[in-house]
Amino acid sequence: MTPSLLLSRMEIAHRQTEAHLDMIERQIAARAERMTITAKAKAKSHRRGRSRWTRSDETMLRAYVEQLRFERRGEIAALSRKLSRQERAILTIRTKTASDGSTAEADAQASF
């Protein structure tokens, strides 16, 4: 397998892991919002132009987000560690490819 093919596969896997972590964050945010709305029934009538979302709702939302993140901390930590490993591996391959490429160019120029 060529280094460029290996690098592209590693980058694809890295993007997939990032997307998975982002999906978890979106799920947490959406669930926290639903939990907040359910916990604090909203009045159906409100003044035009005024937001129904209050500071206490925002505080409750943040608390739910933290609670849900805590519940999924193992999964989030595992994906974060995986991302770090992937980033280090990609950097290593890029460095190796760059140094091999510059050495090959220098050898090719020296042979002329």
Coordinates of C-alpha atoms in Angstrom, one line a residue, residues 31-77:
R31 CA -32.1 15.6 24.1
A32 CA -31.2 18.3 26.7
E33 CA -33.4 20.8 24.9
R34 CA -36.3 18.3 24.8
M35 CA -35.8 17.5 28.5
T36 CA -35.8 21.3 29.3
I37 CA -39.0 21.9 27.4
T38 CA -40.6 18.9 29.0
A39 CA -39.5 19.8 32.5
K40 CA -40.7 23.4 32.2
A41 CA -44.0 23.5 30.4
K42 CA -44.1 26.6 28.3
A43 CA -47.0 29.0 28.3
K44 CA -48.8 28.9 25.0
S45 CA -49.5 32.6 24.9
H46 CA -46.6 35.0 24.9
R47 CA -46.0 38.5 23.7
R48 CA -45.1 38.9 20.1
G49 CA -41.4 39.4 19.5
R50 CA -40.5 38.1 22.9
S51 CA -38.6 34.9 23.3
R52 CA -40.1 32.1 25.2
W53 CA -36.6 30.9 26.3
T54 CA -35.7 32.4 29.6
R55 CA -32.4 32.5 31.6
S56 CA -33.7 29.8 33.9
D57 CA -34.4 27.6 30.8
E58 CA -30.8 28.2 29.6
T59 CA -29.5 27.3 33.1
M60 CA -31.6 24.1 33.1
L61 CA -30.5 23.3 29.5
R62 CA -26.8 23.6 30.5
A63 CA -27.4 21.3 33.5
Y64 CA -29.0 18.7 31.3
V65 CA -26.2 18.9 28.8
E66 CA -23.6 18.4 31.5
Q67 CA -25.7 15.5 33.0
L68 CA -26.0 13.8 29.5
R69 CA -22.3 14.3 28.8
F70 CA -21.4 12.7 32.1
E71 CA -23.6 9.8 31.3
R72 CA -21.8 9.3 27.9
R73 CA -18.4 10.3 29.2
G74 CA -16.9 6.8 28.5
E75 CA -18.0 6.9 24.8
I76 CA -16.9 10.6 24.4
A77 CA -13.5 9.9 26.0

